[in-house]
Short mmCIF file of C-alpha atoms in Angstrom, two decimals:
data_model
loop_
_atom_site.label_atom_id
_atom_site.label_comp_id
_atom_site.label_asym_id
_atom_site.label_seq_id
_atom_site.Cartn_x
_atom_site.Cartn_y
_atom_site.Cartn_z
CA MET A 196 -135.82 196.63 20.85
CA PRO A 197 -132.33 198.20 21.15
CA PHE A 198 -129.61 196.57 23.26
CA SER A 199 -129.63 198.42 26.56
CA PHE A 200 -126.64 198.40 28.90
CA SER A 201 -128.67 200.11 31.56
CA VAL A 202 -130.56 196.87 32.12
CA ILE A 203 -127.30 195.14 33.00
CA VAL A 204 -126.22 198.00 35.24
CA GLU A 205 -129.52 197.95 37.09
CA ALA A 206 -129.39 194.19 37.55
CA TRP A 207 -125.71 194.26 38.52
CA PRO A 208 -126.22 193.57 42.26
CA THR A 209 -128.00 190.32 41.36
CA PHE A 210 -125.29 189.31 38.90
CA GLN A 211 -122.56 190.22 41.36
CA ALA A 212 -124.07 188.09 44.11
CA GLY A 213 -124.37 185.17 41.69
CA LEU A 214 -120.81 185.62 40.46
CA ILE A 215 -119.47 185.62 44.01
CA THR A 216 -121.44 182.51 44.93
CA THR A 217 -120.22 180.69 41.82
CA ALA A 218 -116.64 181.70 42.59
CA ILE A 219 -116.89 180.56 46.21
CA PHE A 220 -118.48 177.22 45.28
CA CYS A 221 -115.90 176.55 42.59
CA CYS A 222 -112.95 177.55 44.77
CA ALA A 223 -114.13 175.32 47.61
CA ALA A 224 -114.85 172.39 45.30
CA SER A 225 -111.53 172.81 43.45
CA VAL A 226 -109.42 172.85 46.59
CA LEU A 227 -111.31 170.00 48.27
CA GLY A 228 -111.49 168.08 44.99
CA LEU A 229 -107.77 168.35 44.35
CA LEU A 230 -107.00 167.21 47.89
CA LEU A 231 -109.38 164.27 47.58
CA ALA A 232 -108.06 163.38 44.12
CA VAL A 233 -104.55 162.55 45.39
CA PRO A 234 -105.57 159.53 47.51
CA ILE A 235 -108.02 158.38 44.80
CA ALA A 236 -105.26 158.47 42.17
CA LEU A 237 -102.76 156.73 44.46
CA ALA A 238 -105.31 154.05 45.41
CA HIS A 239 -105.24 152.84 41.79
CA PHE A 240 -101.60 151.83 42.23
CA SER A 241 -102.03 150.18 45.61
CA ARG A 242 -101.05 146.54 46.13
CA SER A 243 -104.20 146.11 48.23
CA TRP A 244 -107.55 145.55 46.52
CA ALA A 245 -109.27 147.18 49.51
CA ALA A 246 -107.85 150.47 48.24
CA ARG A 247 -108.06 149.77 44.48
CA VAL A 248 -111.66 148.57 44.24
CA PRO A 249 -113.47 151.42 46.05
CA ALA A 250 -111.47 153.99 44.07
CA ALA A 251 -112.29 152.27 40.78
CA VAL A 252 -115.99 151.99 41.67
CA LEU A 253 -116.23 155.66 42.63
CA VAL A 254 -114.50 156.75 39.42
CA GLU A 255 -116.80 154.58 37.30
CA ILE A 256 -120.00 155.78 38.98
CA VAL A 257 -119.11 159.45 38.69
CA ARG A 258 -117.80 159.22 35.13
CA ASP A 259 -120.73 157.18 33.87
CA THR A 260 -123.62 159.27 35.25
CA PRO A 261 -124.68 162.82 34.37
CA PHE A 262 -123.65 165.52 36.81
CA LEU A 263 -127.29 166.57 37.10
CA VAL A 264 -128.23 163.11 38.38
CA GLN A 265 -125.36 163.17 40.88
CA VAL A 266 -126.64 166.49 42.22
CA PHE A 267 -130.14 165.04 42.59
CA VAL A 268 -128.88 161.93 44.36
CA ILE A 269 -126.85 163.97 46.84
CA TYR A 270 -129.58 166.57 47.46
CA PHE A 271 -132.69 164.38 47.48
CA VAL A 272 -131.52 160.83 48.29
CA LEU A 273 -128.93 161.41 51.04
CA PRO A 274 -131.49 163.15 53.35
CA VAL A 275 -133.79 160.12 52.95
CA VAL A 276 -131.07 157.82 54.30
CA GLY A 277 -130.45 160.16 57.23
CA VAL A 278 -127.83 162.61 55.98
CA PRO A 279 -129.31 166.11 56.17
CA MET A 280 -128.40 168.29 53.20
CA SER A 281 -128.70 172.01 52.60
CA SER A 282 -128.50 173.15 49.00
CA THR A 283 -125.11 174.75 49.79
CA ALA A 284 -123.69 171.55 51.28
CA ALA A 285 -125.14 169.40 48.50
CA GLY A 286 -123.81 171.75 45.83
CA ILE A 287 -120.27 171.86 47.17
CA LEU A 288 -120.25 168.12 47.86
CA ALA A 289 -121.46 167.26 44.35
CA LEU A 290 -118.97 169.59 42.68
CA THR A 291 -116.16 168.31 44.91
CA ILE A 292 -116.75 164.63 44.18
CA HIS A 293 -117.25 165.30 40.48
CA GLY A 294 -114.07 167.36 40.35
CA ALA A 295 -112.07 164.92 42.48
CA VAL A 296 -112.81 162.01 40.16
CA TYR A 297 -111.77 163.86 37.01
CA PHE A 298 -108.71 165.37 38.71
CA SER A 299 -107.72 161.91 39.96
CA GLU A 300 -107.90 160.49 36.44
CA SER A 301 -105.57 163.23 35.21
CA MET A 302 -103.21 162.55 38.09
CA ARG A 303 -103.29 158.82 37.38
CA GLY A 304 -102.36 159.47 33.77
CA ALA A 305 -99.60 161.85 34.82
CA ILE A 306 -98.18 159.34 37.29
CA LEU A 307 -98.15 156.71 34.52
CA SER A 308 -96.31 159.11 32.23
CA VAL A 309 -93.36 159.30 34.62
CA PRO A 310 -91.00 156.59 33.30
CA LYS A 311 -90.81 153.50 35.51
CA GLY A 312 -87.01 153.72 35.54
CA GLN A 313 -87.27 156.94 37.56
CA VAL A 314 -89.07 155.04 40.31
CA ASP A 315 -86.74 152.03 40.02
CA ALA A 316 -83.74 154.29 40.59
CA ALA A 317 -85.38 155.84 43.65
CA ARG A 318 -86.40 152.53 45.20
CA ALA A 319 -83.00 150.98 44.45
CA SER A 320 -81.30 153.74 46.40
CA GLY A 321 -83.42 152.91 49.45
CA MET A 322 -86.05 155.64 49.12
CA SER A 323 -89.42 154.71 50.63
CA TYR A 324 -92.63 154.83 48.61
CA PRO A 325 -93.85 158.14 50.10
CA LEU A 326 -90.41 159.71 49.65
CA THR A 327 -90.23 158.49 46.05
CA MET A 328 -93.63 159.99 45.37
CA ARG A 329 -92.84 163.31 47.00
CA ARG A 330 -89.32 163.81 45.67
CA ILE A 331 -89.35 162.06 42.28
CA VAL A 332 -92.84 161.34 40.91
CA PHE A 333 -94.84 164.43 41.95
CA PRO A 334 -92.35 167.02 40.67
CA GLN A 335 -92.06 165.20 37.35
CA MET A 336 -95.80 164.70 36.87
CA MET A 337 -96.57 168.42 37.33
CA GLY A 338 -95.88 169.18 33.69
CA TYR A 339 -98.25 166.41 32.63
CA VAL A 340 -100.97 167.09 35.17
CA LEU A 341 -101.45 170.87 35.03
CA PRO A 342 -102.78 171.18 31.44
CA PRO A 343 -105.63 168.64 31.87
CA ILE A 344 -106.43 169.99 35.34
CA SER A 345 -106.65 173.47 33.89
CA ASN A 346 -109.28 172.15 31.46
CA GLN A 347 -111.15 170.43 34.26
CA LEU A 348 -111.22 173.55 36.43
CA VAL A 349 -112.86 175.38 33.53
CA GLY A 350 -115.27 172.46 33.19
CA LEU A 351 -116.03 172.64 36.88
CA ILE A 352 -117.00 176.31 36.63
CA LYS A 353 -119.32 175.59 33.72
CA ASP A 354 -120.81 172.51 35.43
CA SER A 355 -121.57 174.61 38.51
CA ALA A 356 -124.42 176.17 36.50
CA VAL A 357 -126.31 172.91 37.09
CA LEU A 358 -126.52 173.75 40.80
CA SER A 359 -129.24 176.34 40.06
CA ILE A 360 -131.55 173.34 39.80
CA ILE A 361 -131.30 172.82 43.58
CA SER A 362 -131.67 176.59 44.19
CA VAL A 363 -128.06 177.44 44.83
CA PRO A 364 -128.07 181.23 44.21
CA GLU A 365 -125.17 181.12 41.76
CA LEU A 366 -124.60 182.92 38.48
CA SER A 367 -127.09 180.98 36.32
CA MET A 368 -129.71 181.40 39.01
CA ALA A 369 -129.02 185.13 39.05
CA PHE A 370 -129.40 185.15 35.28
CA GLN A 371 -132.77 183.43 35.51
CA ASN A 372 -133.89 185.90 38.16
CA VAL A 373 -132.85 188.89 36.06
CA LEU A 374 -134.58 187.37 33.06
CA GLY A 375 -137.74 186.80 35.11
CA THR A 376 -137.93 190.36 36.40
CA THR A 377 -136.72 192.42 33.42
CA PHE A 378 -137.61 190.20 30.44
CA ALA A 379 -134.46 191.69 28.85
CA ALA A 380 -133.30 188.42 27.30
CA PRO A 381 -130.40 189.54 25.03
CA GLU A 382 -128.83 191.74 27.71
CA ALA A 383 -129.04 189.03 30.38
CA PHE A 384 -127.64 186.38 28.02
CA VAL A 385 -124.67 188.52 27.11
CA ALA A 386 -123.99 189.52 30.70
CA VAL A 387 -124.01 185.97 32.05
CA ALA A 388 -121.85 184.69 29.18
CA VAL A 389 -119.26 187.43 29.70
CA LEU A 390 -119.17 186.81 33.45
CA TYR A 391 -118.58 183.05 33.01
CA TRP A 392 -115.94 183.83 30.41
CA LEU A 393 -114.17 186.20 32.82
CA LEU A 394 -114.13 183.54 35.54
CA THR A 395 -112.86 180.75 33.31
CA SER A 396 -110.22 182.85 31.58
CA ALA A 397 -108.91 184.00 34.96
CA VAL A 398 -108.44 180.34 35.87
CA THR A 399 -106.83 179.51 32.51
CA LEU A 400 -104.42 182.41 32.86
CA MET A 401 -103.47 181.42 36.39
CA MET A 402 -102.89 177.81 35.36
CA SER A 403 -100.72 178.69 32.39
CA ARG A 404 -98.57 180.82 34.73
CA LEU A 405 -98.20 177.75 36.95
CA GLU A 406 -97.36 175.52 34.00
CA ARG A 407 -94.41 177.71 33.14
CA LEU A 408 -92.83 176.83 36.48
CA THR A 409 -92.83 173.06 35.86
CA PRO A 410 -89.66 171.19 34.84
CA THR A 411 -91.23 169.69 31.68
CA HIS A 412 -92.26 173.11 30.46
CA ARG A 413 -88.83 174.53 31.23
CA SER A 414 -87.02 171.75 29.39
CA ALA A 415 -89.41 172.11 26.43
CA GLN A 416 -88.59 175.83 26.39
CA GLU A 417 -84.87 175.13 26.50
CA MET A 418 -85.25 172.66 23.65
CA THR A 419 -87.09 175.21 21.53
CA SER A 420 -84.50 177.89 22.20
CA LEU A 421 -81.68 175.44 21.44
CA LEU A 422 -83.32 174.49 18.15
CA ALA A 423 -83.80 178.16 17.34
CA LYS A 424 -80.08 178.78 17.95
CA ALA A 425 -79.12 175.80 15.82
CA ASP A 426 -81.19 177.20 12.98
CA ARG A 427 -79.30 180.47 12.92
CA MET B 168 -60.68 133.38 54.00
CA THR B 169 -63.38 135.24 52.14
CA ARG B 170 -67.06 135.33 52.96
CA SER B 171 -70.11 135.25 50.73
CA ILE B 172 -71.75 138.67 50.76
CA ILE B 173 -74.53 137.52 48.46
CA ARG B 174 -76.07 134.06 48.48
CA VAL B 175 -78.85 133.10 46.11
CA ARG B 176 -80.71 129.87 46.83
CA ASN B 177 -83.12 128.14 44.45
CA LEU B 178 -84.43 131.45 43.13
CA HIS B 179 -87.53 131.31 40.94
CA LYS B 180 -89.38 134.14 39.25
CA ARG B 181 -92.62 133.81 37.34
CA PHE B 182 -94.41 136.57 35.50
CA GLY B 183 -97.87 135.04 35.02
CA GLU B 184 -97.34 132.07 32.72
CA SER B 185 -93.71 132.70 31.90
CA HIS B 186 -91.12 131.17 34.15
CA VAL B 187 -88.18 133.55 33.91
CA LEU B 188 -85.85 132.22 36.61
CA LYS B 189 -85.81 128.48 37.21
CA GLY B 190 -83.83 127.76 40.34
CA ILE B 191 -80.78 129.99 40.50
CA ASP B 192 -78.01 129.26 43.00
CA LEU B 193 -75.19 131.75 43.20
CA ASP B 194 -72.62 132.86 45.76
CA VAL B 195 -70.68 136.07 45.46
CA GLU B 196 -67.76 136.75 47.79
CA ALA B 197 -66.88 140.14 49.19
CA GLY B 198 -64.63 141.94 46.71
CA GLU B 199 -65.47 139.54 43.90
CA LYS B 200 -66.38 140.75 40.40
CA VAL B 201 -68.94 138.56 38.71
CA CYS B 202 -70.09 139.13 35.15
CA ILE B 203 -73.41 137.63 34.10
CA MET B 204 -73.68 136.91 30.40
CA GLY B 205 -76.25 135.20 28.25
CA PRO B 206 -78.66 135.70 25.38
CA SER B 207 -81.46 138.23 25.76
CA GLY B 208 -84.46 136.84 27.62
CA SER B 209 -82.30 134.48 29.62
CA GLY B 210 -83.27 136.17 32.91
CA LYS B 211 -80.06 138.09 33.65
CA SER B 212 -81.73 141.41 34.43
CA THR B 213 -84.51 139.76 36.38
CA LEU B 214 -81.93 137.97 38.52
CA LEU B 215 -80.20 141.28 39.21
CA ARG B 216 -83.52 142.97 40.08
CA CYS B 217 -84.37 140.13 42.48
CA LEU B 218 -81.09 140.69 44.35
CA ASN B 219 -82.27 144.08 45.67
CA PHE B 220 -85.95 143.13 45.67
CA LEU B 221 -86.98 145.45 42.84
CA GLU B 222 -88.64 142.23 41.74
CA GLU B 223 -90.14 139.97 44.37
CA PRO B 224 -88.88 136.40 43.95
CA SER B 225 -91.68 133.85 43.42
CA ASP B 226 -89.71 131.23 45.29
CA GLY B 227 -86.27 130.79 46.79
CA MET B 228 -84.27 133.37 48.65
CA VAL B 229 -81.55 135.96 48.35
CA PHE B 230 -79.29 136.57 51.36
CA LEU B 231 -77.22 139.67 51.93
CA ASP B 232 -74.64 138.92 54.63
CA ASP B 233 -76.71 135.92 55.71
CA ARG B 234 -79.86 138.04 56.15
CA PRO B 235 -82.78 137.21 53.86
CA VAL B 236 -83.62 140.05 51.49
CA GLY B 237 -87.27 141.14 51.44
CA PHE B 238 -88.70 138.30 53.48
CA ILE B 239 -89.02 137.22 57.08
CA GLU B 240 -89.11 133.49 57.76
CA ASN B 241 -90.93 132.15 60.77
CA ALA B 242 -90.10 128.94 62.67
CA HIS B 243 -92.16 126.79 60.29
CA GLY B 244 -90.29 127.99 57.22
CA LYS B 245 -93.30 130.07 56.13
CA ARG B 246 -92.28 133.43 54.80
CA ARG B 247 -93.91 136.81 54.54
CA ARG B 248 -92.85 140.13 53.09
CA ASP B 249 -90.46 142.05 55.32
CA THR B 250 -91.38 145.56 56.50
CA GLU B 251 -90.87 148.34 53.96
CA ALA B 252 -88.32 149.98 56.26
CA ASN B 253 -86.19 146.83 56.35
CA ILE B 254 -86.45 146.36 52.58
CA ASN B 255 -85.37 149.97 52.03
CA ARG B 256 -82.42 149.53 54.37
CA MET B 257 -81.30 146.43 52.45
CA ARG B 258 -81.62 148.23 49.14
CA ALA B 259 -79.54 151.15 50.35
CA ARG B 260 -76.67 148.71 50.96
CA MET B 261 -76.63 147.79 47.27
CA GLY B 262 -75.95 150.33 44.55
CA MET B 263 -77.64 149.81 41.20
CA VAL B 264 -76.82 151.14 37.75
CA PHE B 265 -79.36 150.77 34.98
CA GLN B 266 -79.13 150.26 31.23
CA SER B 267 -81.11 153.47 30.62
CA PHE B 268 -79.25 155.49 33.32
CA ASN B 269 -82.52 156.62 34.97
CA LEU B 270 -81.08 159.86 36.28
CA TRP B 271 -83.85 161.95 37.78
CA THR B 272 -84.59 164.37 34.99
CA HIS B 273 -85.79 167.25 37.17
CA MET B 274 -82.56 167.42 39.16
CA THR B 275 -79.01 168.50 38.35
CA ALA B 276 -76.17 165.98 38.38
CA ALA B 277 -75.16 167.04 41.91
CA ALA B 278 -78.77 166.95 43.13
CA ASN B 279 -79.12 163.40 41.78
CA ILE B 280 -76.08 162.35 43.81
CA VAL B 281 -77.03 164.01 47.11
CA GLU B 282 -80.70 162.97 47.02
CA ALA B 283 -80.44 159.57 48.75
CA PRO B 284 -77.61 160.48 51.16
CA ILE B 285 -79.68 163.42 52.47
CA HIS B 286 -83.17 161.91 52.45
CA VAL B 287 -82.36 158.26 53.16
CA GLY B 288 -78.94 158.37 54.81
CA GLY B 289 -79.66 161.43 56.95
CA LEU B 290 -76.46 163.18 55.87
CA SER B 291 -76.30 166.96 56.25
CA ARG B 292 -76.65 168.99 53.07
CA GLN B 293 -73.08 170.20 53.30
CA ALA B 294 -71.55 166.78 53.96
CA ALA B 295 -73.58 165.32 51.11
CA HIS B 296 -72.40 167.97 48.67
CA GLU B 297 -68.77 167.49 49.69
CA LYS B 298 -69.20 163.78 49.08
CA ALA B 299 -70.89 164.46 45.73
CA LEU B 300 -67.92 166.56 44.63
CA LYS B 301 -65.53 163.72 45.47
CA LEU B 302 -67.65 161.26 43.53
CA LEU B 303 -67.94 163.64 40.57
CA LYS B 304 -64.15 163.86 40.56
CA LEU B 305 -63.94 160.07 40.66
CA VAL B 306 -66.07 159.79 37.52
CA GLY B 307 -64.33 162.79 35.94
CA LEU B 308 -67.32 165.11 35.75
CA GLU B 309 -66.82 167.75 38.46
CA ASP B 310 -67.46 170.47 35.86
CA LYS B 311 -70.95 169.02 35.17
CA LYS B 312 -72.32 169.25 38.69
CA ASP B 313 -74.97 171.83 37.79
CA ALA B 314 -75.97 170.25 34.47
CA TYR B 315 -79.38 168.66 34.00
CA PRO B 316 -79.36 165.10 32.61
CA ALA B 317 -80.88 166.26 29.30
CA LYS B 318 -77.73 168.30 28.66
CA LEU B 319 -75.37 165.35 29.21
CA SER B 320 -74.24 162.65 26.79
CA GLY B 321 -75.22 159.06 27.50
CA GLY B 322 -71.74 158.26 28.73
CA GLN B 323 -71.76 161.25 31.08
CA GLN B 324 -75.24 160.34 32.35
CA GLN B 325 -74.12 156.82 33.12
CA ARG B 326 -71.03 158.04 34.96
CA ILE B 327 -73.24 160.34 37.05
CA ALA B 328 -75.54 157.37 37.67
CA ILE B 329 -72.55 155.38 38.96
CA ALA B 330 -71.62 158.28 41.24
CA ARG B 331 -75.22 158.42 42.47
CA ALA B 332 -75.19 154.69 43.25
CA LEU B 333 -71.88 155.04 45.11
CA ALA B 334 -73.17 157.93 47.22
CA MET B 335 -74.84 155.60 49.72
CA ASP B 336 -71.53 153.77 50.32
CA PRO B 337 -72.93 150.46 49.06
CA GLU B 338 -71.28 147.18 49.98
CA ILE B 339 -71.99 145.83 46.53
CA MET B 340 -72.72 147.34 43.12
CA LEU B 341 -75.18 145.89 40.64
CA PHE B 342 -74.82 146.87 37.00
CA ASP B 343 -77.62 146.05 34.55
CA GLU B 344 -76.13 146.24 31.06
CA PRO B 345 -74.55 149.62 31.82
CA THR B 346 -73.15 150.18 28.33
CA SER B 347 -75.83 148.59 26.13
CA ALA B 348 -77.69 151.86 25.52
CA LEU B 349 -74.55 153.85 24.69
CA ASP B 350 -73.11 154.89 21.35
CA PRO B 351 -70.00 152.79 20.74
CA GLU B 352 -67.61 155.72 21.21
CA LEU B 353 -69.03 156.42 24.69
CA VAL B 354 -68.69 152.87 26.03
CA GLY B 355 -65.01 153.26 26.94
CA GLU B 356 -65.43 156.11 29.43
CA VAL B 357 -68.05 154.17 31.41
CA LEU B 358 -66.02 150.95 31.41
CA ALA B 359 -62.98 152.93 32.59
CA VAL B 360 -64.90 154.15 35.65
CA MET B 361 -66.12 150.62 36.33
CA SER B 362 -62.60 149.18 36.03
CA GLU B 363 -61.35 151.85 38.43
CA LEU B 364 -64.08 150.83 40.86
CA ALA B 365 -63.10 147.18 40.49
CA ARG B 366 -59.46 147.98 41.24
CA GLY B 367 -60.63 149.73 44.43
CA GLY B 368 -61.98 146.39 45.68
CA MET B 369 -65.73 146.95 45.21
CA THR B 370 -67.89 143.84 45.03
CA MET B 371 -69.55 143.97 41.61
CA ILE B 372 -72.19 141.98 39.78
CA VAL B 373 -72.34 143.09 36.18
CA VAL B 374 -74.81 141.97 33.55
CA THR B 375 -72.99 142.71 30.32
CA HIS B 376 -72.43 141.73 26.72
CA ASP B 377 -68.99 143.35 26.71
CA MET B 378 -66.55 140.46 26.40
CA GLY B 379 -63.52 142.72 26.61
CA PHE B 380 -64.64 144.14 29.95
CA ALA B 381 -65.67 140.71 31.25
CA SER B 382 -62.34 139.10 30.46
CA ALA B 383 -60.34 142.02 31.84
CA VAL B 384 -62.23 142.65 35.07
CA ALA B 385 -64.29 139.59 36.06
CA ASP B 386 -63.09 137.02 38.55
CA ARG B 387 -65.84 134.75 37.34
CA ILE B 388 -68.29 134.62 34.50
CA VAL B 389 -71.77 133.25 35.00
CA PHE B 390 -73.52 132.20 31.82
CA MET B 391 -77.31 132.06 31.87
CA ASP B 392 -79.75 130.61 29.39
CA HIS B 393 -83.50 130.06 29.71
CA GLY B 394 -83.59 131.11 33.35
CA GLN B 395 -80.80 128.83 34.51
CA ILE B 396 -77.09 129.13 35.13
CA VAL B 397 -75.54 126.73 32.63
CA GLU B 398 -71.86 127.51 33.10
CA GLU B 399 -69.64 129.27 35.63
CA ALA B 400 -65.92 129.75 35.11
CA PRO B 401 -63.06 132.24 35.35
CA PRO B 402 -62.88 134.36 32.18
CA SER B 403 -59.83 132.58 30.72
CA THR B 404 -61.54 129.21 30.93
CA PHE B 405 -64.90 130.60 29.91
CA PHE B 406 -63.69 132.25 26.72
CA GLN B 407 -60.97 129.71 25.76
CA GLN B 408 -62.51 126.39 26.79
CA PRO B 409 -66.26 126.71 27.23
CA LYS B 410 -67.84 123.37 28.09
CA ASN B 411 -71.55 123.84 27.61
CA ASP B 412 -72.97 123.66 24.07
CA ARG B 413 -75.12 126.72 24.56
CA THR B 414 -72.13 128.72 25.80
CA ILE B 415 -70.16 127.67 22.74
CA GLN B 416 -72.97 128.73 20.41
CA PHE B 417 -73.42 132.06 22.20
CA LEU B 418 -69.71 132.89 22.11
CA ALA B 419 -69.52 132.00 18.41
CA LYS B 420 -72.38 134.41 17.71
CA MET B 421 -70.82 137.18 19.80
CA LYS B 422 -67.42 136.82 18.09
CA SER B 423 -68.95 136.96 14.62
CA ARG B 424 -70.53 140.38 15.29
CA PRO B 425 -69.26 143.20 13.08
CA PHE B 426 -67.80 145.15 16.02
#
């Protein structure tokens, strides 16, 4: 059987709908996840155990269970205890929590990589904790936090395929539908792979643009150019 | 008549099992220059960091102008941590200079200096920059105002750090081994700025190993060993006629160093 592009063209509306759904779910979960990750990361450094312990427990639970199981728990168990769940809500919630935990771990690592002396100097000059975070720690951690977060955003897009299991009409679901109606396996496989690749590489490209703006990247660039000059 | 700007009473600091400060009592008068010397691990830096509450004392109290630093005492002598706002206000009254400079790496020299005056002191951007220029002139680095710390030598970084600490108009300056991380040829320029500051009447507490600086600038030398103050004397007495055995041993070791 020859490879037929016409199959992909004919099934395009299905693929397009799936692609858009995947993009919307991932965008929503990324934004919400990143917002949620900041307090989770900061909670680890709190003096109060009432902040530290819940954050640590959440991180452990999410890191130590498969994403598929988390999706099941949110979609099938929450309604039993009285929280109604649509597949859309469950999908976004699962992706958000999953993303938030991994983002928060990257942020925690990035905060730790800012030398303690930088914070000492800020506190010694009378800067409050929030001011120190906003003016000193956050700008310096950007260079450390963007590369791992870029990886995790790509991971998030790929993990979103799991949501087809609770009937979210996203890209993998679209792929299964096309497969079920056309039986054109090679064409559908290639199409879905290329579409995921386009999504993830768009994110990677965007993130590497962002990385170039961070101070660490700039100083690394300056170093390289200085070394290059010294060589000549 | 002079007054004590800093009073330290029975200060203890424990890190888990290790007892780093074992009952420190110290008074520093306004305008006085005190050098703290002692072998490494004797608690000098910890003492300095307790003065502005970068470390929380385990017991005992530090007073700045008769106000307890970092704690509020109730009528029964029980104490609790002061509000963050009060602690920050106290800290802003003391400038601190660190062994490893700790300039904020993502900011230029000038931005390092104006940061606290603008965001803590509430100074306008323009007023803060005018002040920064004056301070840069004082430390002899007005041409480096737009340089990032990575482009500056250690000596230049430390002079900028001194300017940064002065920008909040502190009543007292704390120096934590300000020249220990410097190449020998860069030590002089930093000590020159500090001597200039001393001549201007600034109250200074300096943890240092530099005997030349201590004997030239200090009004009093405090010698610490194993978390206690074992000897206090004016520099002439301290270096010529030390009384304590441990001081004598320490000075002998310092004098026998190759440079």
